[in-house]
Amino acid sequence: MHAIHQTLLPSSAIHFSLFLPNFTPSTIYPLPKPPTVTDTADIKVAGNLIVAGGENLRVFEIREEQVPVAESSSKGLNGVDDDIVGDTELGDGFFDDGHAERAPLKYDTTRRLHLLSQHELHGTITGLAGLRTIESSVDGLDRLLVSFKDAKMALLEWSRGDIATVSLHTYERCPQMNTGDLQSYVPMLRTDPLSRLAILSLPEDSLAVLPVLQEQSDLDPLQDGYTRDMPYSPSFVLSLSDVSPIVKNIQDLLFLPGFHSPTLALLYSPTHTWSGRHQTVKDNYCLEIRTFDLSSGGSYPLLTSVAGLPSDSLYLVSCPAELGGVVLITTTGVIHIDQSGRTVGARVNAWWDYITDLRSDKSSEDRKVSLEGSKCVFVAARDMLLVLQNGDVHQVRFEMEGRAVGTIKVDEQSSTVPPPSSVVVAGDRAVFIGCAEGDSVLAKVEMVREALEVNGVNGNGEAKKEEMDVDWDEDLYGDQNDPANGGLVNGNSHGPTGPANVALSPYDVLSGVGKILDMEFGIATTNQGLRTYPQLVAISGGSRNSTFNVLRRGIPITKRRRFNELSTAEGVWFLPIDRQSGQKFKDIPESERTTLLISTERNATRIFALSTKAVPEQIGRIDGKTLTAAPFFQRSCVMHVTPAEVSLLDSNGKLVQTICPRSDSPPIASASISDPYVVMRRVDGSVTLYIGDTVARSVAEAPFPDRPLCQSIEVFSDSTGIYRTFEPARQADQHQVNGNASRMSAIRQGQHARMQLTQQQIKRLQEQEPAISTDAPSMETAMNTARGSQWLAMLTEKGELQVRSLPDLTLVLQSNGLSSSAPSFTDDLVEGRSGEQDVEDGVSQMVFCPIGKGTLRPHLIALHHSGRLNVYEAQPRFTVDASAHSRRSLAVRFRKVHTQLLPIAGGTTKLPYTVIPFFNIEGLTGAFITGEKPHWILSSDAHPIRSFALKQAAMAFGKTTHLGGAGEYFIRIEDGSFICYLPPTLNTDFAIPCDRYVMERTYTAISFDPTSAHYVGAASITVPFQAYDEEGEIQIGPEGEDLIPPTNQRSTLELFSQGSDPWRVIDGYDFDQNEEVLSMESVKLESPGATGGYRDFVAVGTGFNFGEDRATRGNLYVFEVVETVGQGGKAGGSGWRLKMRTKDPARNPVSAVNHINGYLLNSNGPKIYVKGMDYDDRLMGLAFLDMMLYATSMKVFKNFILIGDLCKSFWLVALQEDPYKFTTISKDLQQVSTVTTDFLVHEGQVNFVSNDRNGDMRMLEYDPSDPDSLNGERLMLRTEYHTGGPVTCSKVIARRKTAEEEWAPQTQIVYATADGALTTLVSVKPARFKRLQLVSDQLVRNAQHIAGLNPRAFRTVRNDLLPKPMSKGILDGNLLGHFALQPLGRQKEMMRQIGTDAVTVASDLQALGGFW
């Protein structure tokens, strides 16, 4: 059997984050400013944020914006409203001068994350670091260094609107990786602050060293043997044992700033110890600071060596150059070590004296916090933020005594952030807290300094003057109290100089699912118990609390009311026409208030006047089918287009002017309207442009010479300001573009500021930017500035996309990229030369529209005849790619951000697809695609384009506000015509729409009860650990006021509500002390009193954590969700309750439960039991099986059981009922740490799939005919496949059977990972598998992969027991997803080599999407 592994929900956990000041050109050049925004400051890009988790890499802009501050009222000096004063002082004057009297509108600076690029790489990311190479002096941009699992480093840069690979450095074949200890290997990537060196830690205490060139003198000697543009010297592997024989067991390392040569701090432990050995070996850690001098053949002189550091040392933090030294974080305190080796410590709990003999300050001992899992970052020269594992933020102060650190103070908690996985400074007064368990935060650092009085001068710089005291300095330097000086004296600011109080407040939140602990399929219900749609509930979180992510495939259709008048409509247009009879709403602006409705069906068009009435009023009727309609002349008229004519209607639908009368010309195929322009295309491809005169209220045809025949046309407006044009290059400037002398001078100038751009460099780069064209404002643009610039786009029959500016019709873009489905394209064709390639897959519709939430981004949506849908984002360009351009060029790069194939049955569909853009539906702006398989196209600032499908066909769609709702829309589906709305709680940031509920507790397991349609969850509460001896007596440990007590988990079972108020705890059950839920499952057991003989229960397996000195045990519980009625049978007192049916003690932890044929299966340590429910109140044992060590999973299919073990892989077992006994069918004999095991079924065949803790998937088969199977006693391994992140849980669902099928012939496995991803495994037919396998081979060889990684090597599992890897049975769905991103020419060439076509491959991938 073959299968395909795909990603349903990409990983969102963040493990690494990095801030780079200048990674993209937008940080150097100013962003385009919308033409409608004139009174606010420009949006500034403060830098770039790069985050990574698992295989996911994302690049953001941190945009600095000015937002108005809302104030209730402004009071004057005498407490009187300034507005009232302004009104009373108007007098007899004609103009109102009260506006000048009012206080100016205040703005506050905020920062938001803006996604630029996101990639799924073919490797697990293990580190991020920033570099500036020798080329950074030319373009001013930083470089990104990324490390991967298996000892790889890739140098990346920003080029042509996306990430580009500079080089890849691999060390996977070095001896340390082949023979070293990979189990304890933790890769660490570090770079020198001045970008001279990059190192990657390797096993066996070794370092991979990559010298980076910064001087032109370093580059000249290498030109003979290396490429001129190579920004680095040959790398090498350094064994630290050759540097110093005592350096071993590296705990952490980092580069220190402020040194002339690269200086590295090493934290290591020459000897091992543990808590039971502290009386003999306690302080076993050492710190060394060494200089890396590679110029003299490789010498590493020792600067500082410190021994006797605490055995609980965690990591190092480099101090700013002003403070010097390094900070060591332990579990019990903070230690500062300066360059001379002097140590100053501060304890944060009383366990310090039990662990180390170092002296420390006791003033912070009462904080009683543990620093395990904490992260630290300096926000000032002497102030550090300490973020604990649970998200509590503490400020650490370094108080000086002269030039050395005197004391360290740890303040009380000042803020709360998500549990951190990484913390990085993100520009001036901002930090980013990355979280692997959920949402991450970009936070503002609020720093307030205290005012101190020193020598008669207070903290505000005000001196206490006597009556006749004269300050002579004021005559020379100015008075700092004078408002005209702005608080400056001699050019310097004298503000408060006391200690700083630091706190964090959120700027922006980056939503993420995070680590998934458990998931369960269920059915959503209403308050009346009506079951609506299936959903998947995933529990994420863990450290502080949990979040319930309720996922569903597609956006639900939430109906408000029926619209029977449009039950047969084929197209609708809700128009915001300015009508006197239109009703006004407070929250809806005039430009969005829909007052007129045009509906078309067959060959007739009806016009309705909209109001809040239930039945709209029909006010007109027009013969002919409507192609398009839009407001015209500033919403006072309607431009209406039919296949026969183009007409202008008034606000009541009456004819005003016939613009294009009926004639014998070919009928109109399509048209586009953007006030005051109308462009139409006839069936023969001819194009006609009309321009309206707002003053004369007339429309006339515009002269358009050299009109090409077009397959699609569009006239659109841009209100974002991104559509700009470059001025033609002057002859005097062309010599600066290609000259190598300018490059060499830029390198020499950039060597003085390696890590940050100077103002001179920024000015030089901005001067090299091509000039932006500025058009003289016309009458139309002056009358309606909110419309923005307007453009005409034409796609010729030869496949050339032309964009012309309006109204002069100047050609500003020519490209074949749209018709060839290129990954990106710009104005890349020379004027006068058009493309001549054959257009095989024409474009049926082309739409330019903004998409986004908050900040709108212009996009180009192209729908091809084959059903291919390409979405391009229009990104601003700041530099030109060509050496010279002789005409105006559009300063926009179109980059493909989404592609998919809309299913078309049999090549043609009964209901064609149509792209309909919409604006502001519940804050969302995007497009809706009607047809057989309709889709929503949505996006947001920090997330990419998302496509959400509907379950049934949609014939018509339109956004409306006539009922007063901002999130309402009309849709006609198979069930009828409805006014619907988007739920306000719906989250569309992820690839699967979901509702998110933040809980107060941490939950570890969840189960769905089918009878009551309620969910049951297991909460985990952190409580002080209580130790018991064998007799059950309490053992007393060390006692102290500031000692942190040891903790463990205690579970409770909770029943959640459903309906309109979901996920509210309505009942629960508390377990015993030290008892924790290990497994929970919804089971169906025999019950004589139930209808059908079976009843649904919830089985719970628990275990006791008594510590290491006492044996553990467990319990098996059976609960039932029952409905209760209040006293006297009143319905108001009814509800659902959790009732415990039985409790069965066990001698070992019950780590797995399930059910089979009405019986209960449970593990009991190394045994498996099957039990029957007797009288619904007790369990009766039927059979048992002695097996392995610790059962991690137990899955049932018909009469077969898969039992996974933590160390011994899994067994295949069958249950016999007469008599009751277990029969072992076969086993997997390899030593594998199994996490989940599942059955994969496909048309009568079954395979067994297991996942281990390393993220490796193994597919096995039961084949007694194979000689190596030992007559079937051994399961045969068929495929090994690396999935990436480790799997936490899995669920199996079956395809719905048809009427002819007795059983569901196919299953699908859904996996949840520790990185927050949902993946799926679906079986593939042999013929389809062979075709897709050939496509995968072509993509591995011919497609360009980010960071130069090999997809095949990433999926290969290292197995020393096999002569060659077995990786041919599972297809990589992420790799096959790159096929749609390839240009059509490359697709055609690859398909020619394997004998198929691109549409067939795309259809195969569409069919393998799964059933959920």
PDB file of N, CA and C in Angstrom, residues 431-481:
ATOM      1  N   VAL A 431      10.323  44.663  22.405  1.00  0.00           N
ATOM      2  CA  VAL A 431      10.812  43.287  22.461  1.00  0.00           C
ATOM      3  C   VAL A 431       9.753  42.380  21.857  1.00  0.00           C
ATOM      4  N   PHE A 432      10.202  41.262  21.334  1.00  0.00           N
ATOM      5  CA  PHE A 432       9.300  40.249  20.803  1.00  0.00           C
ATOM      6  C   PHE A 432       9.449  38.994  21.635  1.00  0.00           C
ATOM      7  N   ILE A 433       8.324  38.479  22.118  1.00  0.00           N
ATOM      8  CA  ILE A 433       8.303  37.259  22.921  1.00  0.00           C
ATOM      9  C   ILE A 433       7.673  36.167  22.071  1.00  0.00           C
ATOM     10  N   GLY A 434       8.508  35.269  21.581  1.00  0.00           N
ATOM     11  CA  GLY A 434       8.008  34.140  20.808  1.00  0.00           C
ATOM     12  C   GLY A 434       7.549  33.028  21.720  1.00  0.00           C
ATOM     13  N   CYS A 435       6.444  32.390  21.351  1.00  0.00           N
ATOM     14  CA  CYS A 435       5.836  31.354  22.189  1.00  0.00           C
ATOM     15  C   CYS A 435       5.618  30.099  21.353  1.00  0.00           C
ATOM     16  N   ALA A 436       5.949  28.961  21.931  1.00  0.00           N
ATOM     17  CA  ALA A 436       5.733  27.678  21.266  1.00  0.00           C
ATOM     18  C   ALA A 436       4.415  27.039  21.659  1.00  0.00           C
ATOM     19  N   GLU A 437       3.647  27.696  22.542  1.00  0.00           N
ATOM     20  CA  GLU A 437       2.410  27.109  23.042  1.00  0.00           C
ATOM     21  C   GLU A 437       1.168  27.869  22.601  1.00  0.00           C
ATOM     22  N   GLY A 438       1.330  28.959  21.848  1.00  0.00           N
ATOM     23  CA  GLY A 438       0.162  29.735  21.445  1.00  0.00           C
ATOM     24  C   GLY A 438       0.571  31.050  20.834  1.00  0.00           C
ATOM     25  N   ASP A 439      -0.118  32.120  21.220  1.00  0.00           N
ATOM     26  CA  ASP A 439       0.119  33.438  20.643  1.00  0.00           C
ATOM     27  C   ASP A 439       1.442  34.015  21.123  1.00  0.00           C
ATOM     28  N   SER A 440       2.101  34.735  20.218  1.00  0.00           N
ATOM     29  CA  SER A 440       3.312  35.480  20.531  1.00  0.00           C
ATOM     30  C   SER A 440       2.980  36.967  20.550  1.00  0.00           C
ATOM     31  N   VAL A 441       3.857  37.750  21.172  1.00  0.00           N
ATOM     32  CA  VAL A 441       3.547  39.161  21.425  1.00  0.00           C
ATOM     33  C   VAL A 441       4.724  40.032  21.024  1.00  0.00           C
ATOM     34  N   LEU A 442       4.433  41.106  20.311  1.00  0.00           N
ATOM     35  CA  LEU A 442       5.364  42.214  20.115  1.00  0.00           C
ATOM     36  C   LEU A 442       4.997  43.262  21.158  1.00  0.00           C
ATOM     37  N   ALA A 443       5.901  43.514  22.092  1.00  0.00           N
ATOM     38  CA  ALA A 443       5.587  44.319  23.269  1.00  0.00           C
ATOM     39  C   ALA A 443       6.386  45.611  23.276  1.00  0.00           C
ATOM     40  N   LYS A 444       5.798  46.621  23.853  1.00  0.00           N
ATOM     41  CA  LYS A 444       6.437  47.915  24.048  1.00  0.00           C
ATOM     42  C   LYS A 444       7.127  47.933  25.396  1.00  0.00           C
ATOM     43  N   VAL A 445       8.354  48.419  25.418  1.00  0.00           N
ATOM     44  CA  VAL A 445       9.106  48.547  26.662  1.00  0.00           C
ATOM     45  C   VAL A 445       8.827  49.935  27.238  1.00  0.00           C
ATOM     46  N   GLU A 446       8.066  49.978  28.291  1.00  0.00           N
ATOM     47  CA  GLU A 446       7.748  51.237  28.957  1.00  0.00           C
ATOM     48  C   GLU A 446       8.766  51.462  30.063  1.00  0.00           C
ATOM     49  N   MET A 447       9.618  52.439  29.855  1.00  0.00           N
ATOM     50  CA  MET A 447      10.709  52.727  30.781  1.00  0.00           C
ATOM     51  C   MET A 447      10.509  54.122  31.366  1.00  0.00           C
ATOM     52  N   VAL A 448      10.318  54.178  32.657  1.00  0.00           N
ATOM     53  CA  VAL A 448      10.121  55.447  33.373  1.00  0.00           C
ATOM     54  C   VAL A 448      11.214  55.562  34.413  1.00  0.00           C
ATOM     55  N   ARG A 449      11.995  56.627  34.310  1.00  0.00           N
ATOM     56  CA  ARG A 449      13.079  56.840  35.267  1.00  0.00           C
ATOM     57  C   ARG A 449      12.608  57.699  36.430  1.00  0.00           C
ATOM     58  N   GLU A 450      13.105  57.354  37.588  1.00  0.00           N
ATOM     59  CA  GLU A 450      12.770  58.107  38.790  1.00  0.00           C
ATOM     60  C   GLU A 450      13.594  59.384  38.847  1.00  0.00           C
ATOM     61  N   ALA A 451      13.011  60.420  39.481  1.00  0.00           N
ATOM     62  CA  ALA A 451      13.696  61.700  39.641  1.00  0.00           C
ATOM     63  C   ALA A 451      14.483  61.697  40.939  1.00  0.00           C
ATOM     64  N   LEU A 452      15.775  61.959  40.856  1.00  0.00           N
ATOM     65  CA  LEU A 452      16.650  62.012  42.025  1.00  0.00           C
ATOM     66  C   LEU A 452      17.152  63.432  42.209  1.00  0.00           C
ATOM     67  N   GLU A 453      17.307  63.804  43.478  1.00  0.00           N
ATOM     68  CA  GLU A 453      17.831  65.119  43.790  1.00  0.00           C
ATOM     69  C   GLU A 453      19.289  64.980  44.197  1.00  0.00           C
ATOM     70  N   VAL A 454      20.161  65.589  43.412  1.00  0.00           N
ATOM     71  CA  VAL A 454      21.598  65.483  43.648  1.00  0.00           C
ATOM     72  C   VAL A 454      22.180  66.890  43.661  1.00  0.00           C
ATOM     73  N   ASN A 455      22.791  67.273  44.789  1.00  0.00           N
ATOM     74  CA  ASN A 455      23.462  68.577  44.928  1.00  0.00           C
ATOM     75  C   ASN A 455      22.521  69.730  44.597  1.00  0.00           C
ATOM     76  N   GLY A 456      21.309  69.643  45.141  1.00  0.00           N
ATOM     77  CA  GLY A 456      20.371  70.736  44.962  1.00  0.00           C
ATOM     78  C   GLY A 456      19.677  70.793  43.629  1.00  0.00           C
ATOM     79  N   VAL A 457      19.868  69.777  42.800  1.00  0.00           N
ATOM     80  CA  VAL A 457      19.210  69.718  41.492  1.00  0.00           C
ATOM     81  C   VAL A 457      18.319  68.492  41.472  1.00  0.00           C
ATOM     82  N   ASN A 458      17.034  68.682  41.197  1.00  0.00           N
ATOM     83  CA  ASN A 458      16.114  67.550  41.201  1.00  0.00           C
ATOM     84  C   ASN A 458      16.206  66.794  39.886  1.00  0.00           C
ATOM     85  N   GLY A 459      15.402  65.766  39.796  1.00  0.00           N
ATOM     86  CA  GLY A 459      15.506  64.914  38.616  1.00  0.00           C
ATOM     87  C   GLY A 459      15.076  65.568  37.339  1.00  0.00           C
ATOM     88  N   ASN A 460      14.350  66.660  37.411  1.00  0.00           N
ATOM     89  CA  ASN A 460      13.950  67.359  36.193  1.00  0.00           C
ATOM     90  C   ASN A 460      14.950  68.417  35.768  1.00  0.00           C
ATOM     91  N   GLY A 461      16.086  68.476  36.457  1.00  0.00           N
ATOM     92  CA  GLY A 461      17.111  69.424  36.083  1.00  0.00           C
ATOM     93  C   GLY A 461      16.860  70.837  36.585  1.00  0.00           C
ATOM     94  N   GLU A 462      15.972  71.053  37.571  1.00  0.00           N
ATOM     95  CA  GLU A 462      15.652  72.376  38.066  1.00  0.00           C
ATOM     96  C   GLU A 462      16.454  72.634  39.336  1.00  0.00           C
ATOM     97  N   ALA A 463      17.254  73.660  39.327  1.00  0.00           N
ATOM     98  CA  ALA A 463      18.073  74.013  40.485  1.00  0.00           C
ATOM     99  C   ALA A 463      17.284  74.893  41.434  1.00  0.00           C
ATOM    100  N   LYS A 464      17.569  74.735  42.722  1.00  0.00           N
ATOM    101  CA  LYS A 464      16.948  75.576  43.738  1.00  0.00           C
ATOM    102  C   LYS A 464      17.690  76.901  43.796  1.00  0.00           C
ATOM    103  N   LYS A 465      17.094  77.965  43.269  1.00  0.00           N
ATOM    104  CA  LYS A 465      17.736  79.274  43.202  1.00  0.00           C
ATOM    105  C   LYS A 465      17.311  80.138  44.384  1.00  0.00           C
ATOM    106  N   GLU A 466      18.282  80.887  44.898  1.00  0.00           N
ATOM    107  CA  GLU A 466      17.958  81.889  45.896  1.00  0.00           C
ATOM    108  C   GLU A 466      17.519  83.168  45.193  1.00  0.00           C
ATOM    109  N   GLU A 467      17.127  84.173  46.006  1.00  0.00           N
ATOM    110  CA  GLU A 467      16.516  85.358  45.420  1.00  0.00           C
ATOM    111  C   GLU A 467      17.478  86.091  44.496  1.00  0.00           C
ATOM    112  N   MET A 468      18.751  86.305  44.922  1.00  0.00           N
ATOM    113  CA  MET A 468      19.690  87.086  44.122  1.00  0.00           C
ATOM    114  C   MET A 468      20.683  86.206  43.363  1.00  0.00           C
ATOM    115  N   ASP A 469      20.378  84.893  43.294  1.00  0.00           N
ATOM    116  CA  ASP A 469      21.301  83.989  42.595  1.00  0.00           C
ATOM    117  C   ASP A 469      21.107  84.119  41.089  1.00  0.00           C
ATOM    118  N   VAL A 470      22.197  84.289  40.378  1.00  0.00           N
ATOM    119  CA  VAL A 470      22.150  84.445  38.925  1.00  0.00           C
ATOM    120  C   VAL A 470      22.957  83.310  38.303  1.00  0.00           C
ATOM    121  N   ASP A 471      22.343  82.625  37.377  1.00  0.00           N
ATOM    122  CA  ASP A 471      23.022  81.530  36.663  1.00  0.00           C
ATOM    123  C   ASP A 471      23.611  82.104  35.396  1.00  0.00           C
ATOM    124  N   TRP A 472      24.951  82.309  35.404  1.00  0.00           N
ATOM    125  CA  TRP A 472      25.616  82.896  34.230  1.00  0.00           C
ATOM    126  C   TRP A 472      25.636  81.929  33.048  1.00  0.00           C
ATOM    127  N   ASP A 473      25.477  80.620  33.323  1.00  0.00           N
ATOM    128  CA  ASP A 473      25.530  79.672  32.194  1.00  0.00           C
ATOM    129  C   ASP A 473      24.328  79.811  31.268  1.00  0.00           C
ATOM    130  N   GLU A 474      23.232  80.374  31.813  1.00  0.00           N
ATOM    131  CA  GLU A 474      22.059  80.489  30.960  1.00  0.00           C
ATOM    132  C   GLU A 474      22.293  81.449  29.801  1.00  0.00           C
ATOM    133  N   ASP A 475      23.214  82.452  30.018  1.00  0.00           N
ATOM    134  CA  ASP A 475      23.509  83.369  28.921  1.00  0.00           C
ATOM    135  C   ASP A 475      24.250  82.659  27.791  1.00  0.00           C
ATOM    136  N   LEU A 476      25.032  81.634  28.150  1.00  0.00           N
ATOM    137  CA  LEU A 476      25.832  80.948  27.131  1.00  0.00           C
ATOM    138  C   LEU A 476      25.099  79.764  26.508  1.00  0.00           C
ATOM    139  N   TYR A 477      24.423  78.936  27.350  1.00  0.00           N
ATOM    140  CA  TYR A 477      23.870  77.661  26.872  1.00  0.00           C
ATOM    141  C   TYR A 477      22.352  77.627  26.806  1.00  0.00           C
ATOM    142  N   GLY A 478      21.701  78.696  27.382  1.00  0.00           N
ATOM    143  CA  GLY A 478      20.251  78.704  27.332  1.00  0.00           C
ATOM    144  C   GLY A 478      19.627  78.120  28.584  1.00  0.00           C
ATOM    145  N   ASP A 479      18.387  78.509  28.807  1.00  0.00           N
ATOM    146  CA  ASP A 479      17.645  78.035  29.967  1.00  0.00           C
ATOM    147  C   ASP A 479      16.890  76.760  29.589  1.00  0.00           C
ATOM    148  N   GLN A 480      17.147  75.702  30.371  1.00  0.00           N
ATOM    149  CA  GLN A 480      16.477  74.446  30.042  1.00  0.00           C
ATOM    150  C   GLN A 480      15.004  74.489  30.382  1.00  0.00           C
ATOM    151  N   ASN A 481      14.561  75.418  31.218  1.00  0.00           N
ATOM    152  CA  ASN A 481      13.153  75.533  31.547  1.00  0.00           C
ATOM    153  C   ASN A 481      12.376  76.336  30.513  1.00  0.00           C
TER     154      ASN A 481
END
